[in-house]
Amino acid sequence: MGNLVADLTALLATLDVASFIGAFPKTPPDLYAVLTPMDDSFAVQGDGMPLDEEQQVRISLFSRGNYRVTKAAIERAVLSAGMTILGRRYVGFETEHHHVAIDVANLYFLTKED
């Protein structure tokens, strides 16, 4: 079975965006993302068994500078990877960083080994 946190970590690495799960380091870089798992559900059932799992993760992007270029690059990469963007919003300015949230979902089909 796939793992959305792992997939997003790899995707962000290709964009040179450092990512952390759940929290950021004591001294955060100028640009980074925090990945927060939001939901895992069995979206489709068949014969009483789950056929797939929908995973949702919030990407919290933090940037000291102009965040728009990086936000757009993340959105393009997420959509190009076949994932779904559920929502996006500017959260606010927090301790020297702009904070933007991008909620992402992906469907992973289960196999007999899962």
PDB file of N, CA and C in Angstrom:
ATOM      1  N   MET A   1       0.843  -1.169   0.000  1.00  0.00           N
ATOM      2  CA  MET A   1       0.000   0.000   0.000  1.00  0.00           C
ATOM      3  C   MET A   1       0.892   1.237   0.000  1.00  0.00           C
ATOM      4  N   GLY A   2       0.407   2.271  -0.624  1.00  0.00           N
ATOM      5  CA  GLY A   2       1.157   3.517  -0.691  1.00  0.00           C
ATOM      6  C   GLY A   2       1.105   4.298   0.612  1.00  0.00           C
ATOM      7  N   ASN A   3       1.911   5.323   0.679  1.00  0.00           N
ATOM      8  CA  ASN A   3       1.963   6.169   1.864  1.00  0.00           C
ATOM      9  C   ASN A   3       2.082   7.616   1.399  1.00  0.00           C
ATOM     10  N   LEU A   4       1.052   8.406   1.655  1.00  0.00           N
ATOM     11  CA  LEU A   4       1.016   9.784   1.163  1.00  0.00           C
ATOM     12  C   LEU A   4       2.104  10.651   1.794  1.00  0.00           C
ATOM     13  N   VAL A   5       2.381  10.465   3.064  1.00  0.00           N
ATOM     14  CA  VAL A   5       3.446  11.254   3.709  1.00  0.00           C
ATOM     15  C   VAL A   5       4.779  10.993   3.007  1.00  0.00           C
ATOM     16  N   ALA A   6       5.087   9.732   2.745  1.00  0.00           N
ATOM     17  CA  ALA A   6       6.340   9.393   2.061  1.00  0.00           C
ATOM     18  C   ALA A   6       6.356   9.956   0.646  1.00  0.00           C
ATOM     19  N   ASP A   7       5.230   9.850  -0.059  1.00  0.00           N
ATOM     20  CA  ASP A   7       5.160  10.377  -1.422  1.00  0.00           C
ATOM     21  C   ASP A   7       5.350  11.892  -1.450  1.00  0.00           C
ATOM     22  N   LEU A   8       4.738  12.602  -0.490  1.00  0.00           N
ATOM     23  CA  LEU A   8       4.878  14.060  -0.444  1.00  0.00           C
ATOM     24  C   LEU A   8       6.284  14.473  -0.013  1.00  0.00           C
ATOM     25  N   THR A   9       6.900  13.706   0.883  1.00  0.00           N
ATOM     26  CA  THR A   9       8.275  13.993   1.290  1.00  0.00           C
ATOM     27  C   THR A   9       9.199  13.925   0.083  1.00  0.00           C
ATOM     28  N   ALA A  10       9.037  12.893  -0.735  1.00  0.00           N
ATOM     29  CA  ALA A  10       9.852  12.742  -1.942  1.00  0.00           C
ATOM     30  C   ALA A  10       9.569  13.859  -2.942  1.00  0.00           C
ATOM     31  N   LEU A  11       8.301  14.199  -3.105  1.00  0.00           N
ATOM     32  CA  LEU A  11       7.910  15.263  -4.036  1.00  0.00           C
ATOM     33  C   LEU A  11       8.518  16.605  -3.605  1.00  0.00           C
ATOM     34  N   LEU A  12       8.434  16.924  -2.315  1.00  0.00           N
ATOM     35  CA  LEU A  12       8.992  18.190  -1.816  1.00  0.00           C
ATOM     36  C   LEU A  12      10.503  18.222  -1.971  1.00  0.00           C
ATOM     37  N   ALA A  13      11.154  17.087  -1.814  1.00  0.00           N
ATOM     38  CA  ALA A  13      12.611  17.029  -1.978  1.00  0.00           C
ATOM     39  C   ALA A  13      13.019  17.398  -3.401  1.00  0.00           C
ATOM     40  N   THR A  14      12.221  17.004  -4.387  1.00  0.00           N
ATOM     41  CA  THR A  14      12.542  17.359  -5.778  1.00  0.00           C
ATOM     42  C   THR A  14      12.427  18.863  -6.008  1.00  0.00           C
ATOM     43  N   LEU A  15      11.682  19.551  -5.140  1.00  0.00           N
ATOM     44  CA  LEU A  15      11.514  21.005  -5.238  1.00  0.00           C
ATOM     45  C   LEU A  15      12.455  21.750  -4.287  1.00  0.00           C
ATOM     46  N   ASP A  16      13.376  21.025  -3.651  1.00  0.00           N
ATOM     47  CA  ASP A  16      14.317  21.591  -2.669  1.00  0.00           C
ATOM     48  C   ASP A  16      13.609  22.259  -1.490  1.00  0.00           C
ATOM     49  N   VAL A  17      12.504  21.645  -1.051  1.00  0.00           N
ATOM     50  CA  VAL A  17      11.786  22.124   0.125  1.00  0.00           C
ATOM     51  C   VAL A  17      11.999  21.096   1.237  1.00  0.00           C
ATOM     52  N   ALA A  18      12.670  21.504   2.302  1.00  0.00           N
ATOM     53  CA  ALA A  18      12.871  20.616   3.447  1.00  0.00           C
ATOM     54  C   ALA A  18      11.507  20.318   4.058  1.00  0.00           C
ATOM     55  N   SER A  19      11.295  19.066   4.473  1.00  0.00           N
ATOM     56  CA  SER A  19      10.009  18.732   5.080  1.00  0.00           C
ATOM     57  C   SER A  19      10.211  17.969   6.375  1.00  0.00           C
ATOM     58  N   PHE A  20       9.265  18.153   7.273  1.00  0.00           N
ATOM     59  CA  PHE A  20       9.289  17.536   8.588  1.00  0.00           C
ATOM     60  C   PHE A  20       7.895  16.990   8.857  1.00  0.00           C
ATOM     61  N   ILE A  21       7.809  15.980   9.696  1.00  0.00           N
ATOM     62  CA  ILE A  21       6.512  15.386  10.008  1.00  0.00           C
ATOM     63  C   ILE A  21       6.103  15.823  11.403  1.00  0.00           C
ATOM     64  N   GLY A  22       4.974  16.523  11.465  1.00  0.00           N
ATOM     65  CA  GLY A  22       4.405  16.915  12.741  1.00  0.00           C
ATOM     66  C   GLY A  22       4.988  18.153  13.389  1.00  0.00           C
ATOM     67  N   ALA A  23       6.277  18.436  13.201  1.00  0.00           N
ATOM     68  CA  ALA A  23       6.909  19.594  13.835  1.00  0.00           C
ATOM     69  C   ALA A  23       8.147  19.984  13.047  1.00  0.00           C
ATOM     70  N   PHE A  24       8.668  21.160  13.327  1.00  0.00           N
ATOM     71  CA  PHE A  24       9.872  21.623  12.641  1.00  0.00           C
ATOM     72  C   PHE A  24      11.015  21.727  13.647  1.00  0.00           C
ATOM     73  N   PRO A  25      12.247  21.825  13.155  1.00  0.00           N
ATOM     74  CA  PRO A  25      13.392  21.869  14.067  1.00  0.00           C
ATOM     75  C   PRO A  25      13.426  23.164  14.884  1.00  0.00           C
ATOM     76  N   LYS A  26      14.252  23.152  15.903  1.00  0.00           N
ATOM     77  CA  LYS A  26      14.355  24.303  16.804  1.00  0.00           C
ATOM     78  C   LYS A  26      14.675  25.595  16.048  1.00  0.00           C
ATOM     79  N   THR A  27      15.591  25.515  15.105  1.00  0.00           N
ATOM     80  CA  THR A  27      15.925  26.660  14.268  1.00  0.00           C
ATOM     81  C   THR A  27      15.473  26.342  12.841  1.00  0.00           C
ATOM     82  N   PRO A  28      14.292  26.805  12.472  1.00  0.00           N
ATOM     83  CA  PRO A  28      13.767  26.439  11.156  1.00  0.00           C
ATOM     84  C   PRO A  28      14.485  27.177  10.029  1.00  0.00           C
ATOM     85  N   PRO A  29      14.580  26.525   8.861  1.00  0.00           N
ATOM     86  CA  PRO A  29      15.167  27.189   7.694  1.00  0.00           C
ATOM     87  C   PRO A  29      14.238  28.269   7.158  1.00  0.00           C
ATOM     88  N   ASP A  30      14.708  29.019   6.186  1.00  0.00           N
ATOM     89  CA  ASP A  30      13.889  30.077   5.589  1.00  0.00           C
ATOM     90  C   ASP A  30      12.659  29.537   4.879  1.00  0.00           C
ATOM     91  N   LEU A  31      12.767  28.324   4.338  1.00  0.00           N
ATOM     92  CA  LEU A  31      11.675  27.702   3.595  1.00  0.00           C
ATOM     93  C   LEU A  31      11.594  26.240   3.997  1.00  0.00           C
ATOM     94  N   TYR A  32      10.434  25.809   4.468  1.00  0.00           N
ATOM     95  CA  TYR A  32      10.258  24.413   4.854  1.00  0.00           C
ATOM     96  C   TYR A  32       8.772  24.079   4.883  1.00  0.00           C
ATOM     97  N   ALA A  33       8.486  22.785   4.976  1.00  0.00           N
ATOM     98  CA  ALA A  33       7.106  22.320   5.056  1.00  0.00           C
ATOM     99  C   ALA A  33       6.975  21.333   6.203  1.00  0.00           C
ATOM    100  N   VAL A  34       5.828  21.373   6.856  1.00  0.00           N
ATOM    101  CA  VAL A  34       5.480  20.398   7.882  1.00  0.00           C
ATOM    102  C   VAL A  34       4.321  19.576   7.341  1.00  0.00           C
ATOM    103  N   LEU A  35       4.463  18.257   7.365  1.00  0.00           N
ATOM    104  CA  LEU A  35       3.423  17.349   6.870  1.00  0.00           C
ATOM    105  C   LEU A  35       2.651  16.793   8.063  1.00  0.00           C
ATOM    106  N   THR A  36       1.332  16.961   8.034  1.00  0.00           N
ATOM    107  CA  THR A  36       0.483  16.479   9.109  1.00  0.00           C
ATOM    108  C   THR A  36      -0.573  15.541   8.541  1.00  0.00           C
ATOM    109  N   PRO A  37      -0.498  14.243   8.872  1.00  0.00           N
ATOM    110  CA  PRO A  37      -1.548  13.333   8.427  1.00  0.00           C
ATOM    111  C   PRO A  37      -2.893  13.756   9.019  1.00  0.00           C
ATOM    112  N   MET A  38      -3.933  13.794   8.171  1.00  0.00           N
ATOM    113  CA  MET A  38      -5.246  14.248   8.632  1.00  0.00           C
ATOM    114  C   MET A  38      -6.273  13.129   8.680  1.00  0.00           C
ATOM    115  N   ASP A  39      -6.263  12.224   7.687  1.00  0.00           N
ATOM    116  CA  ASP A  39      -7.306  11.207   7.639  1.00  0.00           C
ATOM    117  C   ASP A  39      -6.838  10.021   6.805  1.00  0.00           C
ATOM    118  N   ASP A  40      -7.191   8.847   7.242  1.00  0.00           N
ATOM    119  CA  ASP A  40      -7.022   7.608   6.485  1.00  0.00           C
ATOM    120  C   ASP A  40      -8.372   6.910   6.545  1.00  0.00           C
ATOM    121  N   SER A  41      -8.936   6.617   5.405  1.00  0.00           N
ATOM    122  CA  SER A  41     -10.232   5.941   5.412  1.00  0.00           C
ATOM    123  C   SER A  41     -10.302   4.941   4.271  1.00  0.00           C
ATOM    124  N   PHE A  42     -11.120   3.915   4.468  1.00  0.00           N
ATOM    125  CA  PHE A  42     -11.387   2.956   3.414  1.00  0.00           C
ATOM    126  C   PHE A  42     -12.540   3.513   2.598  1.00  0.00           C
ATOM    127  N   ALA A  43     -12.223   4.092   1.455  1.00  0.00           N
ATOM    128  CA  ALA A  43     -13.216   4.814   0.654  1.00  0.00           C
ATOM    129  C   ALA A  43     -14.175   3.883  -0.076  1.00  0.00           C
ATOM    130  N   VAL A  44     -13.682   2.735  -0.524  1.00  0.00           N
ATOM    131  CA  VAL A  44     -14.510   1.822  -1.315  1.00  0.00           C
ATOM    132  C   VAL A  44     -14.431   0.427  -0.709  1.00  0.00           C
ATOM    133  N   GLN A  45     -15.589  -0.196  -0.551  1.00  0.00           N
ATOM    134  CA  GLN A  45     -15.678  -1.548  -0.010  1.00  0.00           C
ATOM    135  C   GLN A  45     -16.247  -2.483  -1.075  1.00  0.00           C
ATOM    136  N   GLY A  46     -15.845  -3.724  -1.023  1.00  0.00           N
ATOM    137  CA  GLY A  46     -16.398  -4.741  -1.913  1.00  0.00           C
ATOM    138  C   GLY A  46     -16.428  -6.075  -1.206  1.00  0.00           C
ATOM    139  N   ASP A  47     -17.564  -6.707  -1.164  1.00  0.00           N
ATOM    140  CA  ASP A  47     -17.721  -7.987  -0.464  1.00  0.00           C
ATOM    141  C   ASP A  47     -17.267  -7.891   0.984  1.00  0.00           C
ATOM    142  N   GLY A  48     -17.573  -6.758   1.614  1.00  0.00           N
ATOM    143  CA  GLY A  48     -17.247  -6.573   3.018  1.00  0.00           C
ATOM    144  C   GLY A  48     -15.785  -6.285   3.310  1.00  0.00           C
ATOM    145  N   MET A  49     -14.995  -6.077   2.272  1.00  0.00           N
ATOM    146  CA  MET A  49     -13.569  -5.815   2.452  1.00  0.00           C
ATOM    147  C   MET A  49     -13.201  -4.477   1.802  1.00  0.00           C
ATOM    148  N   PRO A  50     -12.271  -3.743   2.401  1.00  0.00           N
ATOM    149  CA  PRO A  50     -11.833  -2.492   1.768  1.00  0.00           C
ATOM    150  C   PRO A  50     -11.050  -2.780   0.487  1.00  0.00           C
ATOM    151  N   LEU A  51     -11.311  -1.982  -0.530  1.00  0.00           N
ATOM    152  CA  LEU A  51     -10.608  -2.124  -1.803  1.00  0.00           C
ATOM    153  C   LEU A  51      -9.528  -1.068  -1.979  1.00  0.00           C
ATOM    154  N   ASP A  52      -9.681   0.042  -1.286  1.00  0.00           N
ATOM    155  CA  ASP A  52      -8.673   1.091  -1.362  1.00  0.00           C
ATOM    156  C   ASP A  52      -8.688   1.915  -0.087  1.00  0.00           C
ATOM    157  N   GLU A  53      -7.663   2.718   0.050  1.00  0.00           N
ATOM    158  CA  GLU A  53      -7.548   3.597   1.211  1.00  0.00           C
ATOM    159  C   GLU A  53      -7.298   5.013   0.720  1.00  0.00           C
ATOM    160  N   GLU A  54      -8.086   5.957   1.209  1.00  0.00           N
ATOM    161  CA  GLU A  54      -7.837   7.360   0.909  1.00  0.00           C
ATOM    162  C   GLU A  54      -7.054   7.957   2.067  1.00  0.00           C
ATOM    163  N   GLN A  55      -5.920   8.577   1.747  1.00  0.00           N
ATOM    164  CA  GLN A  55      -5.099   9.235   2.757  1.00  0.00           C
ATOM    165  C   GLN A  55      -5.110  10.740   2.498  1.00  0.00           C
ATOM    166  N   GLN A  56      -5.176  11.518   3.565  1.00  0.00           N
ATOM    167  CA  GLN A  56      -5.150  12.975   3.462  1.00  0.00           C
ATOM    168  C   GLN A  56      -4.047  13.528   4.355  1.00  0.00           C
ATOM    169  N   VAL A  57      -3.312  14.491   3.811  1.00  0.00           N
ATOM    170  CA  VAL A  57      -2.198  15.118   4.535  1.00  0.00           C
ATOM    171  C   VAL A  57      -2.247  16.616   4.288  1.00  0.00           C
ATOM    172  N   ARG A  58      -1.999  17.385   5.326  1.00  0.00           N
ATOM    173  CA  ARG A  58      -1.868  18.837   5.177  1.00  0.00           C
ATOM    174  C   ARG A  58      -0.392  19.183   5.031  1.00  0.00           C
ATOM    175  N   ILE A  59      -0.083  19.916   3.960  1.00  0.00           N
ATOM    176  CA  ILE A  59       1.242  20.486   3.785  1.00  0.00           C
ATOM    177  C   ILE A  59       1.167  21.903   4.339  1.00  0.00           C
ATOM    178  N   SER A  60       1.882  22.164   5.419  1.00  0.00           N
ATOM    179  CA  SER A  60       1.976  23.524   5.947  1.00  0.00           C
ATOM    180  C   SER A  60       3.303  24.083   5.457  1.00  0.00           C
ATOM    181  N   LEU A  61       3.219  25.001   4.508  1.00  0.00           N
ATOM    182  CA  LEU A  61       4.406  25.615   3.919  1.00  0.00           C
ATOM    183  C   LEU A  61       4.736  26.878   4.696  1.00  0.00           C
ATOM    184  N   PHE A  62       5.993  27.002   5.103  1.00  0.00           N
ATOM    185  CA  PHE A  62       6.459  28.180   5.832  1.00  0.00           C
ATOM    186  C   PHE A  62       7.584  28.825   5.028  1.00  0.00           C
ATOM    187  N   SER A  63       7.472  30.133   4.809  1.00  0.00           N
ATOM    188  CA  SER A  63       8.467  30.837   4.016  1.00  0.00           C
ATOM    189  C   SER A  63       8.723  32.221   4.593  1.00  0.00           C
ATOM    190  N   ARG A  64      10.002  32.575   4.714  1.00  0.00           N
ATOM    191  CA  ARG A  64      10.345  33.920   5.175  1.00  0.00           C
ATOM    192  C   ARG A  64      10.145  34.947   4.069  1.00  0.00           C
ATOM    193  N   GLY A  65      10.234  34.517   2.829  1.00  0.00           N
ATOM    194  CA  GLY A  65      10.102  35.427   1.695  1.00  0.00           C
ATOM    195  C   GLY A  65       8.798  35.205   0.960  1.00  0.00           C
ATOM    196  N   ASN A  66       8.830  35.501  -0.327  1.00  0.00           N
ATOM    197  CA  ASN A  66       7.654  35.342  -1.171  1.00  0.00           C
ATOM    198  C   ASN A  66       7.370  33.847  -1.345  1.00  0.00           C
ATOM    199  N   TYR A  67       6.240  33.406  -0.822  1.00  0.00           N
ATOM    200  CA  TYR A  67       5.868  31.996  -0.826  1.00  0.00           C
ATOM    201  C   TYR A  67       5.144  31.576  -2.104  1.00  0.00           C
ATOM    202  N   ARG A  68       4.698  32.521  -2.907  1.00  0.00           N
ATOM    203  CA  ARG A  68       3.810  32.205  -4.028  1.00  0.00           C
ATOM    204  C   ARG A  68       4.427  31.291  -5.086  1.00  0.00           C
ATOM    205  N   VAL A  69       5.687  31.504  -5.415  1.00  0.00           N
ATOM    206  CA  VAL A  69       6.336  30.674  -6.436  1.00  0.00           C
ATOM    207  C   VAL A  69       6.437  29.226  -5.945  1.00  0.00           C
ATOM    208  N   THR A  70       6.856  29.056  -4.696  1.00  0.00           N
ATOM    209  CA  THR A  70       6.977  27.706  -4.144  1.00  0.00           C
ATOM    210  C   THR A  70       5.612  27.055  -4.003  1.00  0.00           C
ATOM    211  N   LYS A  71       4.614  27.797  -3.550  1.00  0.00           N
ATOM    212  CA  LYS A  71       3.250  27.270  -3.425  1.00  0.00           C
ATOM    213  C   LYS A  71       2.747  26.772  -4.769  1.00  0.00           C
ATOM    214  N   ALA A  72       2.940  27.563  -5.809  1.00  0.00           N
ATOM    215  CA  ALA A  72       2.498  27.173  -7.155  1.00  0.00           C
ATOM    216  C   ALA A  72       3.249  25.939  -7.650  1.00  0.00           C
ATOM    217  N   ALA A  73       4.546  25.861  -7.372  1.00  0.00           N
ATOM    218  CA  ALA A  73       5.335  24.703  -7.795  1.00  0.00           C
ATOM    219  C   ALA A  73       4.866  23.437  -7.082  1.00  0.00           C
ATOM    220  N   ILE A  74       4.557  23.542  -5.797  1.00  0.00           N
ATOM    221  CA  ILE A  74       4.048  22.389  -5.043  1.00  0.00           C
ATOM    222  C   ILE A  74       2.706  21.947  -5.614  1.00  0.00           C
ATOM    223  N   GLU A  75       1.830  22.896  -5.863  1.00  0.00           N
ATOM    224  CA  GLU A  75       0.511  22.554  -6.419  1.00  0.00           C
ATOM    225  C   GLU A  75       0.633  21.867  -7.774  1.00  0.00           C
ATOM    226  N   ARG A  76       1.497  22.386  -8.643  1.00  0.00           N
ATOM    227  CA  ARG A  76       1.693  21.747  -9.960  1.00  0.00           C
ATOM    228  C   ARG A  76       2.231  20.330  -9.802  1.00  0.00           C
ATOM    229  N   ALA A  77       3.201  20.151  -8.916  1.00  0.00           N
ATOM    230  CA  ALA A  77       3.805  18.839  -8.710  1.00  0.00           C
ATOM    231  C   ALA A  77       2.794  17.842  -8.132  1.00  0.00           C
ATOM    232  N   VAL A  78       1.990  18.287  -7.175  1.00  0.00           N
ATOM    233  CA  VAL A  78       0.966  17.429  -6.574  1.00  0.00           C
ATOM    234  C   VAL A  78      -0.035  16.978  -7.634  1.00  0.00           C
ATOM    235  N   LEU A  79      -0.520  17.923  -8.418  1.00  0.00           N
ATOM    236  CA  LEU A  79      -1.502  17.582  -9.451  1.00  0.00           C
ATOM    237  C   LEU A  79      -0.884  16.715 -10.542  1.00  0.00           C
ATOM    238  N   SER A  80       0.348  16.993 -10.927  1.00  0.00           N
ATOM    239  CA  SER A  80       1.038  16.181 -11.942  1.00  0.00           C
ATOM    240  C   SER A  80       1.262  14.745 -11.473  1.00  0.00           C
ATOM    241  N   ALA A  81       1.376  14.564 -10.162  1.00  0.00           N
ATOM    242  CA  ALA A  81       1.567  13.222  -9.597  1.00  0.00           C
ATOM    243  C   ALA A  81       0.245  12.465  -9.463  1.00  0.00           C
ATOM    244  N   GLY A  82      -0.864  13.082  -9.882  1.00  0.00           N
ATOM    245  CA  GLY A  82      -2.163  12.424  -9.824  1.00  0.00           C
ATOM    246  C   GLY A  82      -2.851  12.516  -8.481  1.00  0.00           C
ATOM    247  N   MET A  83      -2.350  13.368  -7.611  1.00  0.00           N
ATOM    248  CA  MET A  83      -2.971  13.565  -6.300  1.00  0.00           C
ATOM    249  C   MET A  83      -4.033  14.659  -6.411  1.00  0.00           C
ATOM    250  N   THR A  84      -4.864  14.771  -5.387  1.00  0.00           N
ATOM    251  CA  THR A  84      -5.951  15.753  -5.371  1.00  0.00           C
ATOM    252  C   THR A  84      -5.670  16.824  -4.328  1.00  0.00           C
ATOM    253  N   ILE A  85      -5.881  18.079  -4.693  1.00  0.00           N
ATOM    254  CA  ILE A  85      -5.798  19.179  -3.730  1.00  0.00           C
ATOM    255  C   ILE A  85      -7.213  19.439  -3.227  1.00  0.00           C
ATOM    256  N   LEU A  86      -7.417  19.244  -1.918  1.00  0.00           N
ATOM    257  CA  LEU A  86      -8.732  19.422  -1.312  1.00  0.00           C
ATOM    258  C   LEU A  86      -8.995  20.873  -0.931  1.00  0.00           C
ATOM    259  N   GLY A  87      -7.944  21.598  -0.629  1.00  0.00           N
ATOM    260  CA  GLY A  87      -8.099  22.988  -0.219  1.00  0.00           C
ATOM    261  C   GLY A  87      -6.744  23.627  -0.044  1.00  0.00           C
ATOM    262  N   ARG A  88      -6.730  24.947  -0.077  1.00  0.00           N
ATOM    263  CA  ARG A  88      -5.496  25.700   0.157  1.00  0.00           C
ATOM    264  C   ARG A  88      -5.880  27.053   0.715  1.00  0.00           C
ATOM    265  N   ARG A  89      -5.059  27.527   1.630  1.00  0.00           N
ATOM    266  CA  ARG A  89      -5.385  28.803   2.273  1.00  0.00           C
ATOM    267  C   ARG A  89      -4.137  29.441   2.874  1.00  0.00           C
ATOM    268  N   TYR A  90      -4.170  30.740   2.917  1.00  0.00           N
ATOM    269  CA  TYR A  90      -3.130  31.486   3.626  1.00  0.00           C
ATOM    270  C   TYR A  90      -3.550  31.515   5.086  1.00  0.00           C
ATOM    271  N   VAL A  91      -2.724  30.960   5.958  1.00  0.00           N
ATOM    272  CA  VAL A  91      -3.061  30.864   7.376  1.00  0.00           C
ATOM    273  C   VAL A  91      -2.689  32.154   8.103  1.00  0.00           C
ATOM    274  N   GLY A  92      -1.534  32.715   7.770  1.00  0.00           N
ATOM    275  CA  GLY A  92      -1.124  33.955   8.414  1.00  0.00           C
ATOM    276  C   GLY A  92       0.384  34.072   8.494  1.00  0.00           C
ATOM    277  N   PHE A  93       0.825  35.143   9.112  1.00  0.00           N
ATOM    278  CA  PHE A  93       2.245  35.394   9.311  1.00  0.00           C
ATOM    279  C   PHE A  93       2.591  34.977  10.728  1.00  0.00           C
ATOM    280  N   GLU A  94       3.511  34.001  10.853  1.00  0.00           N
ATOM    281  CA  GLU A  94       3.839  33.438  12.157  1.00  0.00           C
ATOM    282  C   GLU A  94       5.343  33.487  12.396  1.00  0.00           C
ATOM    283  N   THR A  95       5.772  34.276  13.347  1.00  0.00           N
ATOM    284  CA  THR A  95       7.172  34.320  13.764  1.00  0.00           C
ATOM    285  C   THR A  95       8.138  34.321  12.576  1.00  0.00           C
ATOM    286  N   GLU A  96       8.081  35.333  11.769  1.00  0.00           N
ATOM    287  CA  GLU A  96       8.994  35.558  10.640  1.00  0.00           C
ATOM    288  C   GLU A  96       8.695  34.710   9.404  1.00  0.00           C
ATOM    289  N   HIS A  97       7.652  33.899   9.413  1.00  0.00           N
ATOM    290  CA  HIS A  97       7.326  33.055   8.268  1.00  0.00           C
ATOM    291  C   HIS A  97       5.865  33.258   7.843  1.00  0.00           C
ATOM    292  N   HIS A  98       5.654  33.318   6.540  1.00  0.00           N
ATOM    293  CA  HIS A  98       4.298  33.202   6.008  1.00  0.00           C
ATOM    294  C   HIS A  98       3.914  31.727   6.126  1.00  0.00           C
ATOM    295  N   HIS A  99       2.665  31.459   6.466  1.00  0.00           N
ATOM    296  CA  HIS A  99       2.199  30.078   6.625  1.00  0.00           C
ATOM    297  C   HIS A  99       1.039  29.847   5.656  1.00  0.00           C
ATOM    298  N   VAL A 100       1.226  28.861   4.767  1.00  0.00           N
ATOM    299  CA  VAL A 100       0.212  28.493   3.781  1.00  0.00           C
ATOM    300  C   VAL A 100      -0.101  27.018   3.975  1.00  0.00           C
ATOM    301  N   ALA A 101      -1.388  26.655   3.951  1.00  0.00           N
ATOM    302  CA  ALA A 101      -1.787  25.252   4.091  1.00  0.00           C
ATOM    303  C   ALA A 101      -2.338  24.737   2.769  1.00  0.00           C
ATOM    304  N   ILE A 102      -1.873  23.560   2.374  1.00  0.00           N
ATOM    305  CA  ILE A 102      -2.363  22.876   1.175  1.00  0.00           C
ATOM    306  C   ILE A 102      -2.769  21.474   1.613  1.00  0.00           C
ATOM    307  N   ASP A 103      -4.059  21.164   1.512  1.00  0.00           N
ATOM    308  CA  ASP A 103      -4.561  19.847   1.900  1.00  0.00           C
ATOM    309  C   ASP A 103      -4.595  18.939   0.680  1.00  0.00           C
ATOM    310  N   VAL A 104      -3.977  17.768   0.808  1.00  0.00           N
ATOM    311  CA  VAL A 104      -3.791  16.841  -0.312  1.00  0.00           C
ATOM    312  C   VAL A 104      -4.395  15.485   0.041  1.00  0.00           C
ATOM    313  N   ALA A 105      -5.006  14.844  -0.946  1.00  0.00           N
ATOM    314  CA  ALA A 105      -5.530  13.487  -0.778  1.00  0.00           C
ATOM    315  C   ALA A 105      -5.030  12.610  -1.911  1.00  0.00           C
ATOM    316  N   ASN A 106      -4.893  11.324  -1.608  1.00  0.00           N
ATOM    317  CA  ASN A 106      -4.545  10.364  -2.643  1.00  0.00           C
ATOM    318  C   ASN A 106      -5.195   9.030  -2.305  1.00  0.00           C
ATOM    319  N   LEU A 107      -5.543   8.300  -3.336  1.00  0.00           N
ATOM    320  CA  LEU A 107      -6.196   7.006  -3.202  1.00  0.00           C
ATOM    321  C   LEU A 107      -5.179   5.914  -3.508  1.00  0.00           C
ATOM    322  N   TYR A 108      -5.068   4.963  -2.597  1.00  0.00           N
ATOM    323  CA  TYR A 108      -4.154   3.843  -2.761  1.00  0.00           C
ATOM    324  C   TYR A 108      -4.976   2.550  -2.809  1.00  0.00           C
ATOM    325  N   PHE A 109      -4.829   1.796  -3.884  1.00  0.00           N
ATOM    326  CA  PHE A 109      -5.558   0.548  -4.025  1.00  0.00           C
ATOM    327  C   PHE A 109      -4.882  -0.545  -3.229  1.00  0.00           C
ATOM    328  N   LEU A 110      -5.663  -1.300  -2.504  1.00  0.00           N
ATOM    329  CA  LEU A 110      -5.131  -2.366  -1.656  1.00  0.00           C
ATOM    330  C   LEU A 110      -4.916  -3.635  -2.475  1.00  0.00           C
ATOM    331  N   THR A 111      -3.919  -4.372  -2.075  1.00  0.00           N
ATOM    332  CA  THR A 111      -3.658  -5.666  -2.704  1.00  0.00           C
ATOM    333  C   THR A 111      -3.846  -6.741  -1.639  1.00  0.00           C
ATOM    334  N   LYS A 112      -3.801  -7.985  -2.016  1.00  0.00           N
ATOM    335  CA  LYS A 112      -3.974  -9.083  -1.072  1.00  0.00           C
ATOM    336  C   LYS A 112      -2.875  -9.093  -0.023  1.00  0.00           C
ATOM    337  N   GLU A 113      -1.704  -8.539  -0.353  1.00  0.00           N
ATOM    338  CA  GLU A 113      -0.592  -8.498   0.587  1.00  0.00           C
ATOM    339  C   GLU A 113      -0.771  -7.435   1.660  1.00  0.00           C
ATOM    340  N   ASP A 114      -1.618  -6.423   1.399  1.00  0.00           N
ATOM    341  CA  ASP A 114      -1.814  -5.320   2.356  1.00  0.00           C
ATOM    342  C   ASP A 114      -2.605  -5.817   3.497  1.00  0.00           C
TER     343      ASP A 114
END
